[in-house]
Coordinates of C-alpha atoms in Angstrom, one line a residue:
M1 CA 45.0 0.4 76.2
S2 CA 46.9 2.6 78.7
A3 CA 45.2 4.7 81.4
L4 CA 46.3 7.9 79.6
T5 CA 44.8 6.7 76.2
M6 CA 41.6 5.7 78.0
A7 CA 41.4 9.1 79.6
L8 CA 41.9 11.0 76.4
A9 CA 39.3 8.9 74.6
A10 CA 36.8 9.6 77.4
A11 CA 37.5 13.3 77.3
A12 CA 37.0 13.4 73.5
C13 CA 33.6 11.6 73.8
S14 CA 32.6 13.9 76.6
S15 CA 33.5 17.0 74.5
A16 CA 31.6 15.7 71.5
S17 CA 28.5 15.0 73.5
D18 CA 28.6 18.5 75.0
Q19 CA 28.3 20.0 71.5
P20 CA 24.7 20.9 70.4
A21 CA 23.4 18.7 67.7
A22 CA 23.5 20.2 64.2
K23 CA 20.1 21.5 63.2
P24 CA 18.7 21.0 59.7
S25 CA 18.6 24.1 57.6
A26 CA 15.3 25.9 57.8
T27 CA 12.9 25.7 54.9
V28 CA 10.4 28.3 54.0
Q29 CA 6.8 27.2 53.8
P30 CA 4.9 28.3 50.6
D31 CA 2.9 31.4 51.1
P32 CA -0.7 30.7 49.9
A33 CA -1.2 34.3 49.2
K34 CA 1.5 34.2 46.5
P35 CA 0.8 32.9 42.9
S36 CA 2.4 29.6 41.9
I37 CA 5.3 29.5 39.5
L38 CA 5.5 27.1 36.6
L39 CA 9.0 26.9 35.0
V40 CA 9.3 25.7 31.4
H41 CA 12.7 24.9 30.1
G42 CA 13.8 25.1 26.5
A43 CA 15.5 23.0 23.9
F44 CA 18.9 21.3 24.6
A45 CA 18.2 21.4 28.3
D46 CA 16.1 19.8 31.0
A47 CA 14.3 20.9 34.2
S48 CA 17.6 20.8 36.2
S49 CA 18.6 24.0 34.4
W50 CA 16.2 25.8 36.7
S51 CA 17.7 24.4 39.9
G52 CA 19.3 27.6 41.2
V53 CA 16.2 29.6 40.3
V54 CA 13.9 27.1 42.1
E55 CA 16.0 27.3 45.3
Q56 CA 15.7 31.0 45.4
L57 CA 12.0 31.1 44.6
Q58 CA 11.3 28.6 47.3
R59 CA 13.2 30.7 49.8
K60 CA 10.9 33.5 48.9
G61 CA 7.9 31.4 49.7
F62 CA 6.7 30.4 46.2
R63 CA 5.2 27.1 45.2
V64 CA 7.3 26.1 42.3
T65 CA 7.0 23.4 39.6
A66 CA 9.8 22.9 37.1
A67 CA 8.2 20.9 34.3
A68 CA 9.9 18.3 32.2
V69 CA 9.0 19.4 28.7
P70 CA 8.7 16.4 26.2
L71 CA 10.3 18.5 23.4
R72 CA 8.1 16.6 20.9
G73 CA 6.9 19.6 19.0
L74 CA 5.2 22.9 19.7
D75 CA 1.6 21.6 19.6
Y76 CA 2.4 18.5 21.7
D77 CA 4.5 20.4 24.3
S78 CA 2.0 23.2 24.6
A79 CA -0.8 20.8 25.3
Y80 CA 1.4 18.9 27.8
I81 CA 2.2 22.1 29.7
R82 CA -1.4 23.2 29.6
G83 CA -2.3 20.0 31.4
I84 CA 0.2 20.8 34.1
L85 CA -1.0 24.4 34.3
D86 CA -4.6 23.1 34.8
T87 CA -3.5 21.3 38.0
M88 CA -1.5 24.1 39.5
P89 CA -2.9 25.5 42.8
G90 CA -4.4 28.9 42.2
K91 CA -3.1 31.7 39.9
T92 CA 0.1 30.8 38.2
V93 CA 3.0 32.8 36.6
L94 CA 4.4 30.8 33.6
V95 CA 8.1 31.3 33.0
G96 CA 9.7 30.1 29.7
H97 CA 13.3 29.9 28.7
S98 CA 14.3 29.8 25.0
Y99 CA 11.9 27.4 23.2
G100 CA 9.9 27.3 26.5
G101 CA 8.8 30.8 25.7
A102 CA 7.0 29.6 22.6
V103 CA 5.4 26.8 24.7
I104 CA 4.0 29.1 27.4
T105 CA 2.8 31.6 24.6
N106 CA 0.5 28.8 23.4
A107 CA -0.2 26.9 26.6
A108 CA -1.5 29.8 28.6
V109 CA -4.1 31.0 26.1
G110 CA -7.6 31.2 27.7
S111 CA -6.5 29.6 30.9
P112 CA -8.2 30.8 34.1
K113 CA -5.1 29.8 36.0
A114 CA -2.6 31.9 34.0
A115 CA -1.8 35.2 35.7
G116 CA 1.2 36.4 33.8
L117 CA 4.1 35.4 31.5
V118 CA 7.9 35.7 32.1
Y119 CA 10.2 35.2 29.2
V120 CA 13.8 34.5 30.0
A121 CA 16.1 34.9 26.9
A122 CA 13.1 33.3 25.2
F123 CA 11.1 33.1 22.0
A124 CA 7.8 35.0 22.2
P125 CA 6.3 34.3 18.8
D126 CA 3.3 36.0 17.3
K127 CA 0.4 34.2 15.5
G128 CA 1.5 32.2 12.5
E129 CA 5.3 32.4 13.3
S130 CA 7.5 29.3 13.8
L131 CA 10.7 29.1 15.7
G132 CA 12.7 28.3 12.6
E133 CA 11.4 31.5 11.0
L134 CA 12.3 33.6 14.0
D135 CA 15.8 32.0 14.3
G136 CA 16.4 32.9 10.7
R137 CA 15.0 36.4 11.0
Y138 CA 17.2 37.2 14.0
G139 CA 20.3 35.5 12.8
G140 CA 20.4 32.7 15.4
P141 CA 23.0 29.9 15.0
A142 CA 20.7 26.9 15.5
T143 CA 21.1 25.7 11.9
K144 CA 24.8 26.0 12.2
I145 CA 25.6 24.3 15.5
T146 CA 22.9 21.5 15.7
V147 CA 23.1 18.1 14.1
P148 CA 20.1 15.9 13.2
Q149 CA 19.9 12.4 14.7
M150 CA 17.4 9.7 14.2
F151 CA 15.9 8.4 17.4
P152 CA 13.6 5.3 17.2
A153 CA 10.1 5.7 18.5
P154 CA 8.9 3.2 21.2
A155 CA 7.5 -0.2 20.2
G156 CA 9.3 -0.3 16.9
G157 CA 7.7 2.8 15.5
A158 CA 9.2 5.0 12.8
S159 CA 12.4 6.9 13.7
L160 CA 12.0 10.6 14.3
P161 CA 14.5 13.3 13.3
E162 CA 15.7 15.3 16.3
L163 CA 18.4 17.9 16.9
V164 CA 21.2 18.3 19.4
I165 CA 24.0 20.8 19.7
T166 CA 27.4 19.4 19.0
P167 CA 29.4 19.2 22.3
D168 CA 32.2 21.4 21.0
K169 CA 29.7 24.2 20.2
Y170 CA 27.5 23.9 23.3
V171 CA 29.8 25.7 25.7
E172 CA 30.7 28.4 23.1
Y173 CA 27.2 29.3 22.2
F174 CA 24.8 28.1 24.9
A175 CA 26.8 28.5 28.2
P176 CA 30.0 30.5 27.8
D177 CA 29.6 32.2 31.2
V178 CA 29.0 28.9 33.1
P179 CA 32.1 27.3 34.7
P180 CA 33.5 24.9 32.0
V181 CA 33.0 21.7 34.1
Q182 CA 29.4 22.6 34.8
A183 CA 28.8 23.6 31.2
A184 CA 30.2 20.2 30.0
V185 CA 27.7 18.5 32.3
L186 CA 24.9 20.5 30.8
A187 CA 26.1 19.6 27.3
A188 CA 26.2 15.9 28.3
G189 CA 22.7 16.0 29.7
Q190 CA 21.1 18.0 26.9
R191 CA 17.8 16.6 25.6
P192 CA 17.2 16.4 21.9
I193 CA 14.3 18.3 20.4
A194 CA 12.1 17.1 17.5
V195 CA 12.6 19.0 14.3
T196 CA 8.8 19.7 14.2
A197 CA 9.3 22.1 17.2
F198 CA 11.0 24.5 14.7
T199 CA 8.4 24.2 12.0
E200 CA 5.0 24.2 13.7
K201 CA 3.3 27.6 13.8
T202 CA 2.1 29.5 16.9
G203 CA -1.6 30.2 17.4
D204 CA -3.0 33.3 19.1
P205 CA -0.3 34.3 21.6
A206 CA -1.1 34.5 25.3
W207 CA 0.9 37.7 25.6
R208 CA -1.9 39.6 23.9
T209 CA -4.2 39.2 26.9
L210 CA -1.8 38.5 29.8
P211 CA 0.8 40.8 31.4
S212 CA 4.3 39.9 30.4
W213 CA 7.9 40.4 31.6
Y214 CA 11.0 39.8 29.6
L215 CA 14.6 39.2 30.8
V216 CA 17.0 40.0 27.9
A217 CA 20.3 38.2 28.2
S218 CA 22.6 40.8 26.6
D219 CA 25.4 38.3 25.9
D220 CA 23.2 35.6 24.4
R221 CA 24.7 33.8 21.4
M222 CA 21.7 31.6 20.8
I223 CA 18.9 34.2 20.5
P224 CA 20.6 37.5 19.5
P225 CA 19.7 40.2 22.0
A226 CA 18.3 42.5 19.2
G227 CA 15.7 39.8 18.5
Q228 CA 14.9 39.4 22.2
R229 CA 14.3 43.2 22.5
E230 CA 12.1 43.2 19.4
M231 CA 9.9 40.3 20.8
A232 CA 9.7 42.0 24.2
K233 CA 8.6 45.3 22.6
R234 CA 5.9 43.9 20.5
S235 CA 4.5 41.8 23.4
N236 CA 4.4 45.0 25.5
A237 CA 6.5 43.3 28.2
T238 CA 8.2 44.9 31.1
V239 CA 11.9 44.5 30.2
T240 CA 14.9 43.8 32.4
E241 CA 18.3 43.5 30.7
H242 CA 21.3 41.8 32.3
A243 CA 24.7 40.6 31.0
G244 CA 24.5 36.9 30.6
S245 CA 24.5 34.0 28.2
H246 CA 21.6 31.9 26.9
A247 CA 22.1 29.9 30.1
I248 CA 21.4 32.9 32.3
A249 CA 19.2 30.9 34.6
V250 CA 22.3 28.8 35.4
S251 CA 24.9 31.6 35.6
H252 CA 22.7 34.2 37.2
P253 CA 19.8 32.5 39.0
D254 CA 19.4 35.4 41.4
V255 CA 18.7 37.8 38.5
V256 CA 16.1 35.4 37.0
A257 CA 14.4 34.8 40.4
D258 CA 14.2 38.6 41.0
V259 CA 12.4 39.2 37.7
I260 CA 9.9 36.4 38.5
D261 CA 9.4 37.7 42.0
K262 CA 8.6 41.2 40.6
A263 CA 6.2 39.7 38.1
A264 CA 4.5 37.6 40.8
G265 CA 4.1 40.6 43.0
A266 CA 2.5 42.6 40.2
V267 CA -0.1 40.0 39.4
G268 CA -0.7 39.4 43.1

């Protein structure tokens, strides 16, 4: 190595060492004065659909849990989410998207932890209603874009009928305002839902006794906006409306986080 090369290398090392070390990005510690947030995803999705919302809520100082819903049926899923709710620290705001709205409607009933409900482009059924009934009433496309598949139960049990959205319809109906590459990833990762989730009937709804908020996605092609407005009105929810698809938590996480933040502030 020539003297010039050695000098240049030494200068480069010296310059690099003079630079301050990169600091990790600061994290916001949860504020114990704020209620906890329990996020409940819907059908044809998983907990990762809340990622953008989780990030923003954590920046605001909230303790957040994004539950992995089994999607085994309304009764089963509601009991599962109730079990998670029972372990949450302090008062909790439950947030449901799509089918997750029906789950929190049942899971929060009578819970001393539940402080409020937030529906994000979600079903908010009344007593005795099923999701299949509501989908038909509001003209939803679920029966037109889903296909049944038989998934074997563990340990050689009987196969169970479940539903998935066909890949060619997923982007068009579920996530038309999400970048195509990202929407394709969502479609590939969608979790099938048991058919019984659409047939089991809701019990006494939690929105009769808990304050509720509703974010209407005005461009939703899965749950028509008119149906969302009707469910929001009868549940006496505080309504926010924003242009967005059924995947509004992915395409507009800031809007969703803002509605949750306001709900949490109201219940204190």
